[in-house]
mmCIF file of C-alpha atoms in Angstrom:
data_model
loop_
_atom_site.group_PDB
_atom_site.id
_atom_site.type_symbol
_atom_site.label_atom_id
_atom_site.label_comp_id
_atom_site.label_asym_id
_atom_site.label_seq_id
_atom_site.Cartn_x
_atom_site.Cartn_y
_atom_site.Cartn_z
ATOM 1 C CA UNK A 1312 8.841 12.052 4.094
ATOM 2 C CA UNK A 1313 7.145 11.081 7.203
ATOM 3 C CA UNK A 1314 3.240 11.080 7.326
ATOM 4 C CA UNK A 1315 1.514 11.722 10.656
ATOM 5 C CA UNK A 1316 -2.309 10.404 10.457
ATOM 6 C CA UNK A 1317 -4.711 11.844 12.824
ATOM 7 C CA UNK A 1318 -7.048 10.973 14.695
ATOM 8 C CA UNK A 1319 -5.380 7.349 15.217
ATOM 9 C CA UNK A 1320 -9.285 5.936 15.657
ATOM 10 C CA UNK A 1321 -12.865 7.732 15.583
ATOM 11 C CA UNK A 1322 -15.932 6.439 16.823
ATOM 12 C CA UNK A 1323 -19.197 7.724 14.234
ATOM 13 C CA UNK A 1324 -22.339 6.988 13.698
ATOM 14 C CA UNK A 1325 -24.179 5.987 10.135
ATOM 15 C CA UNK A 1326 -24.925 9.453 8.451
ATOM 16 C CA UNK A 1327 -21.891 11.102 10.255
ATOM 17 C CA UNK A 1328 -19.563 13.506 8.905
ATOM 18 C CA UNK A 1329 -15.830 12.308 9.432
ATOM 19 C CA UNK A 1330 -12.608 13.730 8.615
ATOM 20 C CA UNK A 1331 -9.284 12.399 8.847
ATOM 21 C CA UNK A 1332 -5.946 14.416 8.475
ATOM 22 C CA UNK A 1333 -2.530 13.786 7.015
ATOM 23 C CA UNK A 1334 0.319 15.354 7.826
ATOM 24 C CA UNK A 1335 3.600 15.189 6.085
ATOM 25 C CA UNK A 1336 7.009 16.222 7.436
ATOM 26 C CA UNK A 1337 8.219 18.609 4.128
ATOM 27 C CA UNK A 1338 6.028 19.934 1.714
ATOM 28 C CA UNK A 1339 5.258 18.204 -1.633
ATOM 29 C CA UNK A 1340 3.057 18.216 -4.893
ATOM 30 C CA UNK A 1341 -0.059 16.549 -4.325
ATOM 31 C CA UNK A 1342 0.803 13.080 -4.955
ATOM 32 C CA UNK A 1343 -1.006 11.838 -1.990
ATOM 33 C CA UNK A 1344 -3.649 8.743 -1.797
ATOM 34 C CA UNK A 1345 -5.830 7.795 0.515
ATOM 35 C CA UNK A 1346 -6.711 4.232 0.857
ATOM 36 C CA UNK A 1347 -9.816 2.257 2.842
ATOM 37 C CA UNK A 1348 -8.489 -1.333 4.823
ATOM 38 C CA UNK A 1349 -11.127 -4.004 6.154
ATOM 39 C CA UNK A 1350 -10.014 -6.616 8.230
ATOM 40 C CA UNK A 1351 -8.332 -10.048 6.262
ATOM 41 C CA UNK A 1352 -8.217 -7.763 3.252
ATOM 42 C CA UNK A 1353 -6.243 -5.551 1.085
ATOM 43 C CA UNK A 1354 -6.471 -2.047 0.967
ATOM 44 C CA UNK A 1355 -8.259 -1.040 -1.583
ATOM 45 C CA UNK A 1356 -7.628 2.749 -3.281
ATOM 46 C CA UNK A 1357 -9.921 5.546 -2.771
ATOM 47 C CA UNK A 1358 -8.241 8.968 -3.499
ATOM 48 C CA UNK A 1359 -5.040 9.197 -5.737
ATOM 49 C CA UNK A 1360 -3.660 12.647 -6.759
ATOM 50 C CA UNK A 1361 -4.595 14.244 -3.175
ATOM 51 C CA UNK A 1362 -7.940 14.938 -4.708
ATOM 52 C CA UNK A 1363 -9.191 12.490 -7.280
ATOM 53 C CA UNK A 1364 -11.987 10.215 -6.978
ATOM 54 C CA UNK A 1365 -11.104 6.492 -8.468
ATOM 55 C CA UNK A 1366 -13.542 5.072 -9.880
ATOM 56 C CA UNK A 1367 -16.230 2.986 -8.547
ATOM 57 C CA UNK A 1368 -15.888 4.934 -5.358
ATOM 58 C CA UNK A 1369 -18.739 6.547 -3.812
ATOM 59 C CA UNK A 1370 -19.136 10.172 -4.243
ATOM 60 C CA UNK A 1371 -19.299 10.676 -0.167
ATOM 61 C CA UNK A 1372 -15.744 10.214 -0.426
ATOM 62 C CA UNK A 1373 -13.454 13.278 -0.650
ATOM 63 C CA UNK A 1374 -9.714 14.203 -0.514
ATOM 64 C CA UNK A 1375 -8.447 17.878 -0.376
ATOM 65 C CA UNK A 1376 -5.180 19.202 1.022
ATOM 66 C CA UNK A 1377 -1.644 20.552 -0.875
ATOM 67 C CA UNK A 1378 1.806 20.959 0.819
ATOM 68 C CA UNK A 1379 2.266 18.929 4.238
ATOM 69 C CA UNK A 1380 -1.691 18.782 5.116
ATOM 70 C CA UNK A 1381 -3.711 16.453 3.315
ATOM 71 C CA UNK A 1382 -7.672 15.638 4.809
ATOM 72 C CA UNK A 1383 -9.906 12.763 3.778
ATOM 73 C CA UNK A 1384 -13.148 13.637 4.426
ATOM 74 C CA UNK A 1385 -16.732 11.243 4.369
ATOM 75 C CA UNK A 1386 -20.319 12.802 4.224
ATOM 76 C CA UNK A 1387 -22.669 10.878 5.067
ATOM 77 C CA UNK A 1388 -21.070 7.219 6.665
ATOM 78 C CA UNK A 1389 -22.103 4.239 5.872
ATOM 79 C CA UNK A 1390 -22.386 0.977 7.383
ATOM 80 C CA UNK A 1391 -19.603 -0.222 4.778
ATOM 81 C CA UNK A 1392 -17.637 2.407 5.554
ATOM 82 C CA UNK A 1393 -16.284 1.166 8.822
ATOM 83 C CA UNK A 1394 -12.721 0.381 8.528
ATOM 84 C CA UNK A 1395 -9.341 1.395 8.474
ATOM 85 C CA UNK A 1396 -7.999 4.461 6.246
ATOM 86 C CA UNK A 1397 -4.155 4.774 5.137
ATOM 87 C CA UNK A 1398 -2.772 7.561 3.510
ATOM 88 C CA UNK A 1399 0.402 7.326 1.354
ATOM 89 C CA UNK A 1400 2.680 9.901 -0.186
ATOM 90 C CA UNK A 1401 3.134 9.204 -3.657
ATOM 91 C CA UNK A 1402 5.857 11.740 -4.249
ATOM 92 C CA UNK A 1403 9.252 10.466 -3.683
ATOM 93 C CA UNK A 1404 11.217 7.607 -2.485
ATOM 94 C CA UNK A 1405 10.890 5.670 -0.060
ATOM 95 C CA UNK A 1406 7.158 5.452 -0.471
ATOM 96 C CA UNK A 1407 4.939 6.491 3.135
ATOM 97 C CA UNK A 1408 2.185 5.544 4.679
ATOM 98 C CA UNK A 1409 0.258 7.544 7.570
ATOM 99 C CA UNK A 1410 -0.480 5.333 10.879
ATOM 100 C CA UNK A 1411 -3.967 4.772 10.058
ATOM 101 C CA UNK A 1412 -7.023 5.790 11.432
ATOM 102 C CA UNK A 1413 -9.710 3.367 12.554
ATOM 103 C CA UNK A 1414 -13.399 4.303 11.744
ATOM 104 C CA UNK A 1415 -15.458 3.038 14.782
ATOM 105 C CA UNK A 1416 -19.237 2.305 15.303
ATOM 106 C CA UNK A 1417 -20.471 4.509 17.529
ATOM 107 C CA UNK B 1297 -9.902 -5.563 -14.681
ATOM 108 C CA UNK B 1298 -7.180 -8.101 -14.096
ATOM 109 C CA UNK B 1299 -5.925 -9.545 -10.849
ATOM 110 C CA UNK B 1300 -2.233 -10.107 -9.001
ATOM 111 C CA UNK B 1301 -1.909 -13.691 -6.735
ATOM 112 C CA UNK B 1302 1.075 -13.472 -4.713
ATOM 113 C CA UNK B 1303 2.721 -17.106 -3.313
ATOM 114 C CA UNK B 1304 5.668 -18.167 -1.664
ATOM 115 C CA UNK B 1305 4.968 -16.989 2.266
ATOM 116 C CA UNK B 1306 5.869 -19.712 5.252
ATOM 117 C CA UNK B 1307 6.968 -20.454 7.592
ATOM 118 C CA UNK B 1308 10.944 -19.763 7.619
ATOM 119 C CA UNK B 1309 13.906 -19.724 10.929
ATOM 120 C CA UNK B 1310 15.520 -16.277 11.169
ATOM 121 C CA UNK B 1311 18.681 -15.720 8.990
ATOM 122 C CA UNK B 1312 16.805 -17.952 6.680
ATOM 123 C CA UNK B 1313 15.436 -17.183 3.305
ATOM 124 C CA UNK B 1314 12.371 -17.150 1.136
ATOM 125 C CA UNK B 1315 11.142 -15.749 -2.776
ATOM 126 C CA UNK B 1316 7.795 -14.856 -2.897
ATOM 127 C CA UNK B 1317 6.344 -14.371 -6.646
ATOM 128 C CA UNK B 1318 3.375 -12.475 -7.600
ATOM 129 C CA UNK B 1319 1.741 -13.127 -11.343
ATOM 130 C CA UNK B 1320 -0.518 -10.836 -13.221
ATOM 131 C CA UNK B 1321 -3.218 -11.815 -14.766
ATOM 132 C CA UNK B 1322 -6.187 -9.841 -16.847
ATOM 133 C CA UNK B 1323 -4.139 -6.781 -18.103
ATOM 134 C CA UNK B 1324 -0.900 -5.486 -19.766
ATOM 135 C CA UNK B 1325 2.012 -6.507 -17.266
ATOM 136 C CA UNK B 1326 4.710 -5.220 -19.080
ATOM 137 C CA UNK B 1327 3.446 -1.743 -18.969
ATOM 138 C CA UNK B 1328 3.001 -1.201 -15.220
ATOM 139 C CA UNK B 1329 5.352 -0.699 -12.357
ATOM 140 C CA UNK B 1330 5.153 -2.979 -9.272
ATOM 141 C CA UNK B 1331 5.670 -3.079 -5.633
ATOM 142 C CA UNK B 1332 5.610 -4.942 -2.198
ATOM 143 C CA UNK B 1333 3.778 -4.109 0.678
ATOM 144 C CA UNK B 1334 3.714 -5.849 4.104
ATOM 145 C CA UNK B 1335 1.737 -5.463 7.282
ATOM 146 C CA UNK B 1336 2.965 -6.451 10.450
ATOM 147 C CA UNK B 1337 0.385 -8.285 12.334
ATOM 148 C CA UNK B 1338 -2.214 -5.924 13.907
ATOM 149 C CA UNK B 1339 0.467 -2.764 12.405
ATOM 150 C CA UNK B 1340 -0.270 -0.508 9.120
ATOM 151 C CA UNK B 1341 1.151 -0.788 5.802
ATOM 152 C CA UNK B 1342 4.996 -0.905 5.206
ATOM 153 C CA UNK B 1343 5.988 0.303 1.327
ATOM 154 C CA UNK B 1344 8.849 -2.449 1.184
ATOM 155 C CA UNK B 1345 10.261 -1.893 -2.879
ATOM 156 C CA UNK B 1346 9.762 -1.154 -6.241
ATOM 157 C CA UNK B 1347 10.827 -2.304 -9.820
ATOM 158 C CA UNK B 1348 10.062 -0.369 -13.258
ATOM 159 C CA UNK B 1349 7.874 -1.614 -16.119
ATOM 160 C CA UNK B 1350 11.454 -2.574 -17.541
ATOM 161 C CA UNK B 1351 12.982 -4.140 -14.416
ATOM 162 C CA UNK B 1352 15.998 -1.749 -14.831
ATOM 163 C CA UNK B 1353 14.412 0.677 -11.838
ATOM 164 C CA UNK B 1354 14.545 -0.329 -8.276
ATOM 165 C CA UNK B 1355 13.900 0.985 -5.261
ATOM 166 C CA UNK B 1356 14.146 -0.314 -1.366
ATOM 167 C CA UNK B 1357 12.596 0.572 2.330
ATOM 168 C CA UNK B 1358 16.283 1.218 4.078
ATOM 169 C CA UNK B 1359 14.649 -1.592 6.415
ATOM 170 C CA UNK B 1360 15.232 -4.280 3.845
ATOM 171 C CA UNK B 1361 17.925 -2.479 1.725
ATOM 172 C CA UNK B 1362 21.007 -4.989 1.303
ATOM 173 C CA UNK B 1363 18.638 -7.956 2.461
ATOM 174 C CA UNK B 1364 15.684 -8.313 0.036
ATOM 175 C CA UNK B 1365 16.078 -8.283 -3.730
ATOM 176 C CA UNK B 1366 13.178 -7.588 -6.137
ATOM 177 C CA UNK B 1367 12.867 -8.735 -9.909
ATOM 178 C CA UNK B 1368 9.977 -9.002 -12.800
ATOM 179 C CA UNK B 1369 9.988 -11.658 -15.408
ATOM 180 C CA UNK B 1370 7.715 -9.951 -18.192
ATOM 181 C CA UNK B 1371 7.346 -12.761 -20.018
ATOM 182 C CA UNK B 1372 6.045 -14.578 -17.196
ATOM 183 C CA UNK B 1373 3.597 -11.801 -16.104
ATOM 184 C CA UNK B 1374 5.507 -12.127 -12.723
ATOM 185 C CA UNK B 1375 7.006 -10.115 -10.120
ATOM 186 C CA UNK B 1376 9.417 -11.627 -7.140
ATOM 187 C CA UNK B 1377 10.656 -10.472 -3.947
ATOM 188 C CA UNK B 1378 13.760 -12.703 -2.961
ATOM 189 C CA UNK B 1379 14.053 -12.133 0.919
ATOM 190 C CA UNK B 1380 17.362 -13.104 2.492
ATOM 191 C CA UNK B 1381 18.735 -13.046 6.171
ATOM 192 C CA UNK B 1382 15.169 -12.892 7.887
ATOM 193 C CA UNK B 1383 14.320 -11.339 10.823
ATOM 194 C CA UNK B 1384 11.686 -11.710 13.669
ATOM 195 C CA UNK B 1385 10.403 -8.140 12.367
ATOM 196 C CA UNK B 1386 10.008 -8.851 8.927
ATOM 197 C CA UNK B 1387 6.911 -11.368 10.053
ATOM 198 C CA UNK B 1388 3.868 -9.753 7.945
ATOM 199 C CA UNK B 1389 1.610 -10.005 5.300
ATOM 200 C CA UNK B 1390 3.520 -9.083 2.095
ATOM 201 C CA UNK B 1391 1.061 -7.788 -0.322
ATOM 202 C CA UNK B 1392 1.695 -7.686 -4.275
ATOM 203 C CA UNK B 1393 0.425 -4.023 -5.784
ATOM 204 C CA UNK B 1394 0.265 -2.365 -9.231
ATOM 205 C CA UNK B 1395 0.929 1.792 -9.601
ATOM 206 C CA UNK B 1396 -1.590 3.781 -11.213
ATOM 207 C CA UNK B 1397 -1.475 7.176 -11.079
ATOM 208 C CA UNK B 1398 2.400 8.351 -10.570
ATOM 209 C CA UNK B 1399 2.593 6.099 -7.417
ATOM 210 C CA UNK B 1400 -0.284 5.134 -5.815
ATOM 211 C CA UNK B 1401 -1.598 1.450 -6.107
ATOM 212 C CA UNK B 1402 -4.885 0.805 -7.997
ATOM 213 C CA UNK B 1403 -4.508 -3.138 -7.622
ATOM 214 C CA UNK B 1404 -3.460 -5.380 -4.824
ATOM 215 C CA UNK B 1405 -2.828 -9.231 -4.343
ATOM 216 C CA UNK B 1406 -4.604 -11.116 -1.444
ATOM 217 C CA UNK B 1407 -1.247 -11.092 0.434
ATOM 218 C CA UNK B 1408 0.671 -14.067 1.449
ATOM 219 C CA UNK B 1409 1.806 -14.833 5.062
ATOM 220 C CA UNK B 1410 5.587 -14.782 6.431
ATOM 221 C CA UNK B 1411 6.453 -15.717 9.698
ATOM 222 C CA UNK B 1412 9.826 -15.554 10.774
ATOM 223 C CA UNK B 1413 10.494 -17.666 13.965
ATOM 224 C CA UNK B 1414 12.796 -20.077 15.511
#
């Protein structure tokens, strides 16, 4: 399954609303995670199950999507926020990642 | 909460060869599943393979498939990645990470470094 991650960078400003978008190339359950990447680290997990929260991560971040379209969203960004997102479909063999998309300051 | 340290990068010619081990620490090792990750410098995540809480189940990117063999040692809390016949493109940070729900990786080493180069 091949995941297509849109936009590939966004530039935002604290207190923004941003949403990133996953696309996969055939439909599956929602065994999709979404996962936040600073620089010199790893990623760390933020969404698992397309839409659950894991925990210890802020509220302002939320997954939605089902099928082949898959959207992270954040309300409200912060200045920790800034980094690079990953989505992954957690459905079959071999495992996928989306391109990433880089959060920008504005 | 429990950690995984991954070892073993360098430094390696290409058609060489290199294991890279990853130990658990801080939580039940026997009862998760495991897998490698790399990153190309500057380039996203790479899923490179996956063993089974039991070691019997394995999976393999088709990029590494024939080439890199993965293994657990449960009693040793430790995972390996045996990488033979290296290439220029398999230069990358190889992460270490645990599945949590179905798939997706709750837990992730601090990477270690492999550079393939004549």
């Amino acid at each position: 399954i091949q995941m297509t991650q849109s936009p590939s960078s966004v530039s935002a400003s604290v207190g923004d609303i941003v949403t990133i978008t996953c696309q996969a190339s055939q439909a599956f359950s929602g065994w999709l995670a979404w996962y936040q990447q600073k620089p010199g680290k790893a990623p760390k997990l933020l969404i698992y199950s397309a839409s659950s929260l894991q925990t210890g991560v802020p509220s302002r971040f939320s997954g939605s999507g089902s099928g082949t379209e898959f959207t992270l969203t954040i309300r409200g960004l912060q200045p920790e926020d800034f980094a690079t997102y990953y989505c992954q479909q957690a459905n079959s063999f071999p495992l996928t990642f989306g391109g990433g998309t880089k959060v920008e300051i504005k | 909460e429990g950690q995984l340290v991954e070892s073993g990068g360098g430094l390696v010619q290409p058609g060489g060869s290199l294991r890279l081990s990853c130990v658990a620490s801080g939580f039940s090792f026997r009862s998760h599943e495991l897998n490698w990750v790399r990153q190309a410098p500057g380039k996203g995540l790479e899923w490179v393979s996956y063993i089974g809480a039991s070691g019997i189940t394995r999976y393999y990117a088709d990029s590494v498939k024939g080439r890199f063999t993965i293994s657990r040692d449960n009693a040793n809390n430790s995972v390996y990645l045996l990488m033979n016949n290296l290439r220029a493109e398999d230069t990358a940070v190889y992460y270490c990470a645990r599945v949590f729900n179905y798939l997706a990786f709750d837990m992730w080493g601090q990477g270690t470094t492999v550079t393939v180069s004549s």
